[in-house]
mmCIF file of N, CA and C in Angstrom:
data_model
loop_
_atom_site.group_PDB
_atom_site.id
_atom_site.type_symbol
_atom_site.label_atom_id
_atom_site.label_comp_id
_atom_site.label_asym_id
_atom_site.label_seq_id
_atom_site.Cartn_x
_atom_site.Cartn_y
_atom_site.Cartn_z
ATOM 1 N N UNK A 1 44.084 52.418 -64.648
ATOM 2 C CA UNK A 1 43.810 51.530 -65.859
ATOM 3 C C UNK A 1 42.522 51.023 -65.615
ATOM 4 N N UNK A 2 41.726 50.694 -66.835
ATOM 5 C CA UNK A 2 40.438 50.372 -66.829
ATOM 6 C C UNK A 2 40.580 48.556 -66.938
ATOM 7 N N UNK A 3 39.919 48.386 -65.494
ATOM 8 C CA UNK A 3 39.261 46.998 -65.687
ATOM 9 C C UNK A 3 38.560 46.085 -66.749
ATOM 10 N N UNK A 4 38.981 45.214 -67.313
ATOM 11 C CA UNK A 4 38.345 44.250 -68.074
ATOM 12 C C UNK A 4 36.782 44.009 -67.388
ATOM 13 N N UNK A 5 35.977 43.898 -68.495
ATOM 14 C CA UNK A 5 34.391 43.367 -68.172
ATOM 15 C C UNK A 5 34.407 42.014 -68.793
ATOM 16 N N UNK A 6 34.369 41.139 -67.912
ATOM 17 C CA UNK A 6 33.800 39.683 -68.919
ATOM 18 C C UNK A 6 32.556 39.854 -69.200
ATOM 19 N N UNK A 7 32.046 39.818 -70.986
ATOM 20 C CA UNK A 7 30.614 39.890 -71.733
ATOM 21 C C UNK A 7 29.638 38.588 -71.000
ATOM 22 N N UNK A 8 30.735 37.669 -70.637
ATOM 23 C CA UNK A 8 29.671 36.660 -70.221
ATOM 24 C C UNK A 8 29.164 36.715 -69.003
ATOM 25 N N UNK A 9 29.253 37.736 -68.164
ATOM 26 C CA UNK A 9 28.636 38.076 -66.838
ATOM 27 C C UNK A 9 27.376 38.559 -67.198
ATOM 28 N N UNK A 10 27.165 39.591 -68.488
ATOM 29 C CA UNK A 10 25.868 40.402 -68.577
ATOM 30 C C UNK A 10 25.085 39.694 -69.908
ATOM 31 N N UNK A 11 25.780 38.415 -69.934
ATOM 32 C CA UNK A 11 24.576 37.743 -70.887
ATOM 33 C C UNK A 11 23.119 37.901 -70.654
ATOM 34 N N UNK A 12 22.171 38.080 -71.229
ATOM 35 C CA UNK A 12 20.842 37.494 -70.782
ATOM 36 C C UNK A 12 20.676 35.687 -70.772
ATOM 37 N N UNK A 13 19.554 35.133 -69.881
ATOM 38 C CA UNK A 13 19.749 34.010 -69.839
ATOM 39 C C UNK A 13 19.179 32.867 -71.131
ATOM 40 N N UNK A 14 19.872 31.898 -70.891
ATOM 41 C CA UNK A 14 19.953 31.192 -72.214
ATOM 42 C C UNK A 14 20.281 31.772 -73.494
ATOM 43 N N UNK A 15 21.429 32.334 -73.115
ATOM 44 C CA UNK A 15 22.638 33.013 -74.545
ATOM 45 C C UNK A 15 23.845 32.901 -73.921
ATOM 46 N N UNK A 16 24.723 31.910 -74.879
ATOM 47 C CA UNK A 16 25.976 32.074 -74.320
ATOM 48 C C UNK A 16 26.750 32.555 -75.784
ATOM 49 N N UNK A 17 28.210 32.662 -75.337
ATOM 50 C CA UNK A 17 29.387 32.850 -76.510
ATOM 51 C C UNK A 17 30.457 31.899 -76.722
ATOM 52 N N UNK A 18 30.567 31.530 -77.723
ATOM 53 C CA UNK A 18 31.330 30.668 -77.861
ATOM 54 C C UNK A 18 31.739 30.595 -79.413
ATOM 55 N N UNK A 19 32.780 29.853 -80.099
ATOM 56 C CA UNK A 19 33.303 29.530 -81.586
ATOM 57 C C UNK A 19 32.331 29.971 -82.427
ATOM 58 N N UNK A 20 32.556 30.884 -83.432
ATOM 59 C CA UNK A 20 31.690 30.909 -84.128
ATOM 60 C C UNK A 20 31.711 29.988 -85.615
ATOM 61 N N UNK A 21 30.736 29.760 -86.234
ATOM 62 C CA UNK A 21 30.852 28.843 -87.461
ATOM 63 C C UNK A 21 31.514 29.833 -88.544
ATOM 64 N N UNK A 22 31.077 31.118 -88.493
ATOM 65 C CA UNK A 22 31.486 31.823 -89.558
ATOM 66 C C UNK A 22 33.302 31.865 -89.731
ATOM 67 N N UNK A 23 33.737 31.717 -90.846
ATOM 68 C CA UNK A 23 35.214 31.551 -90.955
ATOM 69 C C UNK A 23 35.755 32.952 -90.614
ATOM 70 N N UNK A 24 37.039 32.904 -89.530
ATOM 71 C CA UNK A 24 37.400 34.414 -89.294
ATOM 72 C C UNK A 24 36.681 35.186 -88.408
ATOM 73 N N UNK A 25 35.746 34.619 -87.938
ATOM 74 C CA UNK A 25 34.420 35.545 -87.311
ATOM 75 C C UNK A 25 35.096 35.781 -85.690
ATOM 76 N N UNK A 26 35.604 34.556 -85.275
ATOM 77 C CA UNK A 26 36.061 34.641 -84.015
ATOM 78 C C UNK A 26 35.095 33.910 -82.854
ATOM 79 N N UNK A 27 34.589 34.879 -81.805
ATOM 80 C CA UNK A 27 33.320 34.440 -81.123
ATOM 81 C C UNK A 27 32.030 34.539 -81.783
ATOM 82 N N UNK A 28 31.263 33.617 -81.140
ATOM 83 C CA UNK A 28 29.726 34.032 -81.531
ATOM 84 C C UNK A 28 28.839 34.212 -81.198
ATOM 85 N N UNK A 29 27.354 34.564 -81.026
ATOM 86 C CA UNK A 29 26.342 34.359 -79.727
ATOM 87 C C UNK A 29 25.631 33.102 -80.264
ATOM 88 N N UNK A 30 24.907 32.204 -79.139
ATOM 89 C CA UNK A 30 24.812 31.348 -79.548
ATOM 90 C C UNK A 30 23.455 31.356 -77.844
ATOM 91 N N UNK A 31 22.340 30.878 -78.621
ATOM 92 C CA UNK A 31 21.203 30.580 -78.003
ATOM 93 C C UNK A 31 20.857 28.949 -77.091
ATOM 94 N N UNK A 32 21.197 28.717 -76.138
ATOM 95 C CA UNK A 32 21.313 27.846 -75.029
ATOM 96 C C UNK A 32 19.632 26.981 -75.950
ATOM 97 N N UNK A 33 18.617 27.876 -75.867
ATOM 98 C CA UNK A 33 17.229 27.409 -75.797
ATOM 99 C C UNK A 33 16.805 28.004 -77.062
ATOM 100 N N UNK A 34 15.309 27.703 -77.639
ATOM 101 C CA UNK A 34 14.927 29.098 -78.209
ATOM 102 C C UNK A 34 14.775 29.965 -77.860
ATOM 103 N N UNK A 35 14.387 31.146 -78.556
ATOM 104 C CA UNK A 35 14.385 32.158 -78.400
ATOM 105 C C UNK A 35 13.078 32.799 -79.453
ATOM 106 N N UNK A 36 11.674 33.183 -78.399
ATOM 107 C CA UNK A 36 10.670 33.640 -78.967
ATOM 108 C C UNK A 36 10.979 34.639 -80.459
ATOM 109 N N UNK A 37 10.241 34.438 -81.316
ATOM 110 C CA UNK A 37 10.265 35.296 -82.591
ATOM 111 C C UNK A 37 9.904 36.827 -81.742
ATOM 112 N N UNK A 38 10.329 38.046 -82.170
ATOM 113 C CA UNK A 38 9.810 39.272 -81.697
ATOM 114 C C UNK A 38 10.780 39.658 -80.328
ATOM 115 N N UNK A 39 11.065 38.524 -79.966
ATOM 116 C CA UNK A 39 11.986 39.017 -78.828
ATOM 117 C C UNK A 39 13.331 40.039 -79.198
ATOM 118 N N UNK A 40 13.657 41.426 -78.105
ATOM 119 C CA UNK A 40 14.487 42.227 -78.654
ATOM 120 C C UNK A 40 15.261 42.132 -77.420
ATOM 121 N N UNK A 41 16.699 42.398 -77.704
ATOM 122 C CA UNK A 41 18.037 42.843 -76.964
ATOM 123 C C UNK A 41 18.615 44.171 -77.402
ATOM 124 N N UNK A 42 18.910 45.057 -76.378
ATOM 125 C CA UNK A 42 19.669 46.498 -76.835
ATOM 126 C C UNK A 42 19.174 47.042 -75.465
ATOM 127 N N UNK A 43 19.761 48.137 -75.782
ATOM 128 C CA UNK A 43 20.458 48.739 -76.672
ATOM 129 C C UNK A 43 21.949 48.319 -76.697
ATOM 130 N N UNK A 44 22.483 47.895 -77.982
ATOM 131 C CA UNK A 44 23.577 47.657 -78.118
ATOM 132 C C UNK A 44 24.733 49.382 -77.834
ATOM 133 N N UNK A 45 25.383 48.988 -77.113
ATOM 134 C CA UNK A 45 26.539 50.010 -76.278
ATOM 135 C C UNK A 45 27.559 50.382 -76.649
ATOM 136 N N UNK A 46 28.486 50.826 -77.267
ATOM 137 C CA UNK A 46 29.775 51.462 -77.565
ATOM 138 C C UNK A 46 30.372 52.382 -77.983
ATOM 139 N N UNK A 47 31.096 53.154 -78.462
ATOM 140 C CA UNK A 47 31.498 54.148 -78.521
ATOM 141 C C UNK A 47 31.269 55.345 -80.219
ATOM 142 N N UNK A 48 30.731 56.226 -79.501
ATOM 143 C CA UNK A 48 30.515 57.051 -80.372
ATOM 144 C C UNK A 48 31.583 58.010 -81.550
ATOM 145 N N UNK A 49 31.578 57.912 -82.898
ATOM 146 C CA UNK A 49 32.636 58.393 -83.294
ATOM 147 C C UNK A 49 31.977 58.547 -84.624
ATOM 148 N N UNK A 50 32.412 60.022 -85.391
ATOM 149 C CA UNK A 50 31.924 60.557 -86.620
ATOM 150 C C UNK A 50 32.584 60.079 -87.734
ATOM 151 N N UNK A 51 33.232 58.958 -87.510
ATOM 152 C CA UNK A 51 33.789 58.295 -88.708
ATOM 153 C C UNK A 51 33.348 56.937 -88.164
ATOM 154 N N UNK A 52 33.599 56.064 -89.468
ATOM 155 C CA UNK A 52 33.565 54.562 -89.147
ATOM 156 C C UNK A 52 34.620 53.871 -88.783
ATOM 157 N N UNK A 53 35.086 52.469 -88.672
ATOM 158 C CA UNK A 53 35.711 52.418 -88.055
ATOM 159 C C UNK A 53 36.945 51.481 -89.317
ATOM 160 N N UNK A 54 38.150 51.146 -90.478
ATOM 161 C CA UNK A 54 38.258 51.025 -91.413
ATOM 162 C C UNK A 54 37.897 49.747 -91.197
ATOM 163 N N UNK A 55 37.866 48.815 -90.274
ATOM 164 C CA UNK A 55 37.712 47.445 -90.254
ATOM 165 C C UNK A 55 36.001 46.862 -90.513
ATOM 166 N N UNK A 56 35.321 47.799 -90.331
ATOM 167 C CA UNK A 56 33.768 47.718 -90.338
ATOM 168 C C UNK A 56 33.377 46.880 -91.580
ATOM 169 N N UNK A 57 33.856 46.989 -92.764
ATOM 170 C CA UNK A 57 33.616 46.305 -93.585
ATOM 171 C C UNK A 57 33.923 44.556 -93.454
ATOM 172 N N UNK A 58 34.825 44.228 -93.104
ATOM 173 C CA UNK A 58 35.226 42.971 -92.479
ATOM 174 C C UNK A 58 34.338 42.338 -91.363
ATOM 175 N N UNK A 59 33.805 43.176 -90.339
ATOM 176 C CA UNK A 59 32.959 42.708 -89.461
ATOM 177 C C UNK A 59 31.827 44.161 -88.768
ATOM 178 N N UNK A 60 30.829 44.244 -89.856
ATOM 179 C CA UNK A 60 29.734 45.041 -89.888
ATOM 180 C C UNK A 60 28.997 45.257 -88.486
ATOM 181 N N UNK A 61 28.979 44.267 -87.934
ATOM 182 C CA UNK A 61 28.289 44.154 -86.521
ATOM 183 C C UNK A 61 29.121 45.031 -85.206
ATOM 184 N N UNK A 62 30.402 45.451 -85.873
ATOM 185 C CA UNK A 62 31.196 46.235 -84.780
ATOM 186 C C UNK A 62 31.275 47.996 -85.270
ATOM 187 N N UNK A 63 30.474 48.051 -86.171
ATOM 188 C CA UNK A 63 30.738 49.596 -86.359
ATOM 189 C C UNK A 63 29.130 50.111 -87.128
ATOM 190 N N UNK A 64 28.146 50.584 -86.640
ATOM 191 C CA UNK A 64 26.573 50.838 -86.984
ATOM 192 C C UNK A 64 26.802 52.269 -87.183
ATOM 193 N N UNK A 65 26.163 52.340 -88.665
ATOM 194 C CA UNK A 65 25.404 53.909 -88.820
ATOM 195 C C UNK A 65 24.658 54.512 -88.151
ATOM 196 N N UNK A 66 24.226 55.762 -87.491
ATOM 197 C CA UNK A 66 23.199 56.471 -86.894
ATOM 198 C C UNK A 66 22.758 57.254 -87.924
ATOM 199 N N UNK A 67 21.186 56.956 -88.284
ATOM 200 C CA UNK A 67 20.856 57.651 -89.104
ATOM 201 C C UNK A 67 19.753 58.987 -87.848
ATOM 202 N N UNK A 68 19.924 60.085 -89.044
ATOM 203 C CA UNK A 68 18.839 60.808 -88.169
ATOM 204 C C UNK A 68 17.453 60.980 -89.509
ATOM 205 N N UNK A 69 16.535 61.628 -89.026
ATOM 206 C CA UNK A 69 15.368 61.195 -89.786
ATOM 207 C C UNK A 69 14.980 61.549 -91.378
ATOM 208 N N UNK A 70 15.829 62.287 -91.471
ATOM 209 C CA UNK A 70 16.165 62.838 -93.167
ATOM 210 C C UNK A 70 17.119 61.499 -93.860
ATOM 211 N N UNK A 71 17.579 60.481 -92.902
ATOM 212 C CA UNK A 71 18.361 59.435 -93.758
ATOM 213 C C UNK A 71 19.947 59.684 -93.558
ATOM 214 N N UNK A 72 20.326 61.080 -93.192
ATOM 215 C CA UNK A 72 21.756 61.245 -93.072
ATOM 216 C C UNK A 72 22.711 60.652 -92.038
ATOM 217 N N UNK A 73 23.711 60.234 -92.009
ATOM 218 C CA UNK A 73 24.556 59.589 -90.938
ATOM 219 C C UNK A 73 24.761 60.757 -89.924
ATOM 220 N N UNK A 74 24.181 60.569 -88.764
ATOM 221 C CA UNK A 74 24.224 61.392 -87.898
ATOM 222 C C UNK A 74 26.192 61.357 -87.535
ATOM 223 N N UNK A 75 26.354 59.883 -86.902
ATOM 224 C CA UNK A 75 27.912 59.642 -86.174
ATOM 225 C C UNK A 75 27.579 57.729 -86.316
ATOM 226 N N UNK A 76 29.250 57.495 -85.746
ATOM 227 C CA UNK A 76 28.970 55.883 -85.782
ATOM 228 C C UNK A 76 28.961 55.294 -84.525
ATOM 229 N N UNK A 77 28.493 54.089 -84.441
ATOM 230 C CA UNK A 77 28.577 53.703 -82.732
ATOM 231 C C UNK A 77 29.313 52.541 -83.313
ATOM 232 N N UNK A 78 30.624 52.092 -82.373
ATOM 233 C CA UNK A 78 31.710 51.342 -82.662
ATOM 234 C C UNK A 78 31.624 50.184 -81.620
ATOM 235 N N UNK A 79 31.397 48.818 -81.478
ATOM 236 C CA UNK A 79 32.155 48.051 -80.621
ATOM 237 C C UNK A 79 33.335 48.347 -80.295
ATOM 238 N N UNK A 80 34.091 48.257 -78.776
ATOM 239 C CA UNK A 80 35.481 48.172 -78.678
ATOM 240 C C UNK A 80 35.974 47.400 -79.466
ATOM 241 N N UNK A 81 37.141 47.742 -79.933
ATOM 242 C CA UNK A 81 38.231 46.649 -80.459
ATOM 243 C C UNK A 81 38.533 45.411 -79.390
ATOM 244 N N UNK A 82 38.853 44.206 -80.088
ATOM 245 C CA UNK A 82 38.849 43.163 -78.879
ATOM 246 C C UNK A 82 39.681 43.070 -77.901
ATOM 247 N N UNK A 83 40.785 44.163 -77.975
ATOM 248 C CA UNK A 83 41.573 44.022 -76.537
ATOM 249 C C UNK A 83 41.008 45.177 -75.632
ATOM 250 N N UNK A 84 39.686 46.038 -75.938
ATOM 251 C CA UNK A 84 38.985 46.958 -75.180
ATOM 252 C C UNK A 84 38.328 46.523 -74.078
ATOM 253 N N UNK A 85 38.250 46.778 -72.801
ATOM 254 C CA UNK A 85 37.452 46.781 -71.912
ATOM 255 C C UNK A 85 36.145 47.104 -72.603
ATOM 256 N N UNK A 86 35.039 45.666 -72.728
ATOM 257 C CA UNK A 86 33.491 45.720 -72.622
ATOM 258 C C UNK A 86 32.926 44.633 -71.983
ATOM 259 N N UNK A 87 31.671 44.950 -71.624
ATOM 260 C CA UNK A 87 30.995 44.140 -71.240
ATOM 261 C C UNK A 87 29.513 43.696 -72.329
ATOM 262 N N UNK A 88 29.754 44.463 -73.719
ATOM 263 C CA UNK A 88 28.859 44.175 -74.867
ATOM 264 C C UNK A 88 28.597 43.186 -75.294
ATOM 265 N N UNK A 89 28.132 42.004 -74.941
ATOM 266 C CA UNK A 89 27.869 40.575 -75.480
ATOM 267 C C UNK A 89 27.363 40.977 -76.989
ATOM 268 N N UNK A 90 26.769 41.967 -77.558
ATOM 269 C CA UNK A 90 26.339 42.073 -78.645
ATOM 270 C C UNK A 90 26.921 42.406 -79.550
ATOM 271 N N UNK A 91 28.032 42.771 -79.340
ATOM 272 C CA UNK A 91 29.385 43.091 -80.112
ATOM 273 C C UNK A 91 29.840 41.672 -80.855
ATOM 274 N N UNK A 92 29.418 40.401 -80.384
ATOM 275 C CA UNK A 92 29.910 39.095 -80.725
ATOM 276 C C UNK A 92 28.624 38.657 -81.818
ATOM 277 N N UNK A 93 27.475 39.521 -81.770
ATOM 278 C CA UNK A 93 26.866 38.932 -83.226
ATOM 279 C C UNK A 93 27.091 38.858 -84.596
ATOM 280 N N UNK A 94 27.416 37.864 -85.242
ATOM 281 C CA UNK A 94 27.842 37.389 -86.288
ATOM 282 C C UNK A 94 26.828 38.062 -87.575
ATOM 283 N N UNK A 95 27.330 38.463 -88.577
ATOM 284 C CA UNK A 95 26.380 38.633 -89.810
ATOM 285 C C UNK A 95 26.067 37.043 -90.458
ATOM 286 N N UNK A 96 25.157 37.059 -90.513
ATOM 287 C CA UNK A 96 24.347 35.668 -91.080
ATOM 288 C C UNK A 96 25.336 35.531 -92.729
ATOM 289 N N UNK A 97 25.601 34.693 -93.476
ATOM 290 C CA UNK A 97 26.331 34.439 -94.245
ATOM 291 C C UNK A 97 25.128 33.633 -95.951
ATOM 292 N N UNK A 98 23.905 33.423 -95.023
ATOM 293 C CA UNK A 98 22.722 33.321 -95.947
ATOM 294 C C UNK A 98 21.678 33.296 -95.451
ATOM 295 N N UNK A 99 20.202 33.480 -96.300
ATOM 296 C CA UNK A 99 19.379 33.802 -95.449
ATOM 297 C C UNK A 99 18.712 32.958 -94.811
ATOM 298 N N UNK A 100 19.155 31.334 -95.035
ATOM 299 C CA UNK A 100 19.042 30.165 -93.557
ATOM 300 C C UNK A 100 19.259 30.434 -92.778
ATOM 301 N N UNK A 101 20.561 31.252 -92.588
ATOM 302 C CA UNK A 101 21.470 31.503 -91.268
ATOM 303 C C UNK A 101 20.290 32.823 -90.489
ATOM 304 N N UNK A 102 20.321 33.615 -91.051
ATOM 305 C CA UNK A 102 19.586 34.723 -90.522
ATOM 306 C C UNK A 102 18.339 34.500 -89.473
ATOM 307 N N UNK A 103 18.342 34.586 -88.385
ATOM 308 C CA UNK A 103 17.584 34.459 -87.375
ATOM 309 C C UNK A 103 17.279 35.804 -86.439
ATOM 310 N N UNK A 104 18.165 36.654 -87.043
ATOM 311 C CA UNK A 104 17.756 38.216 -85.559
ATOM 312 C C UNK A 104 18.366 39.601 -87.341
ATOM 313 N N UNK A 105 17.390 40.564 -86.571
ATOM 314 C CA UNK A 105 17.931 41.703 -87.566
ATOM 315 C C UNK A 105 18.098 42.816 -86.502
ATOM 316 N N UNK A 106 18.972 43.754 -87.043
ATOM 317 C CA UNK A 106 19.057 45.184 -86.637
ATOM 318 C C UNK A 106 18.695 46.145 -86.982
ATOM 319 N N UNK A 107 18.181 47.194 -85.818
ATOM 320 C CA UNK A 107 17.379 48.070 -86.425
ATOM 321 C C UNK A 107 17.350 49.152 -85.132
ATOM 322 N N UNK A 108 17.259 50.577 -85.966
ATOM 323 C CA UNK A 108 17.805 51.670 -84.771
ATOM 324 C C UNK A 108 16.133 52.229 -84.496
ATOM 325 N N UNK A 109 16.200 52.632 -83.189
ATOM 326 C CA UNK A 109 15.192 53.403 -82.426
ATOM 327 C C UNK A 109 15.909 54.483 -81.565
ATOM 328 N N UNK A 110 15.584 55.615 -82.409
ATOM 329 C CA UNK A 110 16.501 56.823 -82.062
ATOM 330 C C UNK A 110 17.543 57.228 -82.135
ATOM 331 N N UNK A 111 18.814 56.979 -81.264
ATOM 332 C CA UNK A 111 20.166 56.809 -81.757
ATOM 333 C C UNK A 111 20.789 55.623 -81.038
ATOM 334 N N UNK A 112 19.830 54.320 -80.964
ATOM 335 C CA UNK A 112 19.914 53.430 -80.520
ATOM 336 C C UNK A 112 20.037 52.182 -81.268
ATOM 337 N N UNK A 113 21.032 51.132 -81.311
ATOM 338 C CA UNK A 113 20.638 49.936 -82.075
ATOM 339 C C UNK A 113 20.160 49.023 -81.562
ATOM 340 N N UNK A 114 19.489 48.082 -81.867
ATOM 341 C CA UNK A 114 19.119 47.015 -81.227
ATOM 342 C C UNK A 114 18.765 45.822 -82.216
ATOM 343 N N UNK A 115 18.511 44.650 -81.014
ATOM 344 C CA UNK A 115 18.566 43.338 -82.240
ATOM 345 C C UNK A 115 17.452 42.780 -81.671
ATOM 346 N N UNK A 116 16.350 42.188 -83.572
ATOM 347 C CA UNK A 116 14.928 41.028 -82.626
ATOM 348 C C UNK A 116 15.337 40.159 -83.238
ATOM 349 N N UNK A 117 14.435 39.072 -82.863
ATOM 350 C CA UNK A 117 14.846 37.517 -83.067
ATOM 351 C C UNK A 117 13.418 37.505 -84.252
ATOM 352 N N UNK A 118 13.782 36.931 -85.263
ATOM 353 C CA UNK A 118 12.704 37.019 -86.423
ATOM 354 C C UNK A 118 12.301 35.639 -86.783
ATOM 355 N N UNK A 119 12.923 34.515 -86.140
ATOM 356 C CA UNK A 119 12.662 33.351 -86.542
ATOM 357 C C UNK A 119 12.892 32.304 -85.151
ATOM 358 N N UNK A 120 11.503 31.637 -85.098
ATOM 359 C CA UNK A 120 11.632 30.842 -83.638
ATOM 360 C C UNK A 120 12.748 30.056 -83.325
#
């Protein structure tokens, strides 16, 4: 039986997990101090799957399509389900509800997903 990994033990300095303001999102990622613009986090770790998870539409940060150079999907990178062991705090990054909330963007480098801060 796998042991559960507490994602809070792997958080970057000045980042914490707490309840999200996004209705129905559960936990969210919060900065304890300002994080400079262009700071990158990653890569996102997850489970490689040939198909997306059915819940991906309701929680987009839980399922990332990985594209090849020509734009077709190679596979999907899935965040572990909430009851699966994971040390990946990045699965708790929630989608902004509007532009004023957005302070981070996701992007792909090779077959990995990273997040970059876009506002100080």
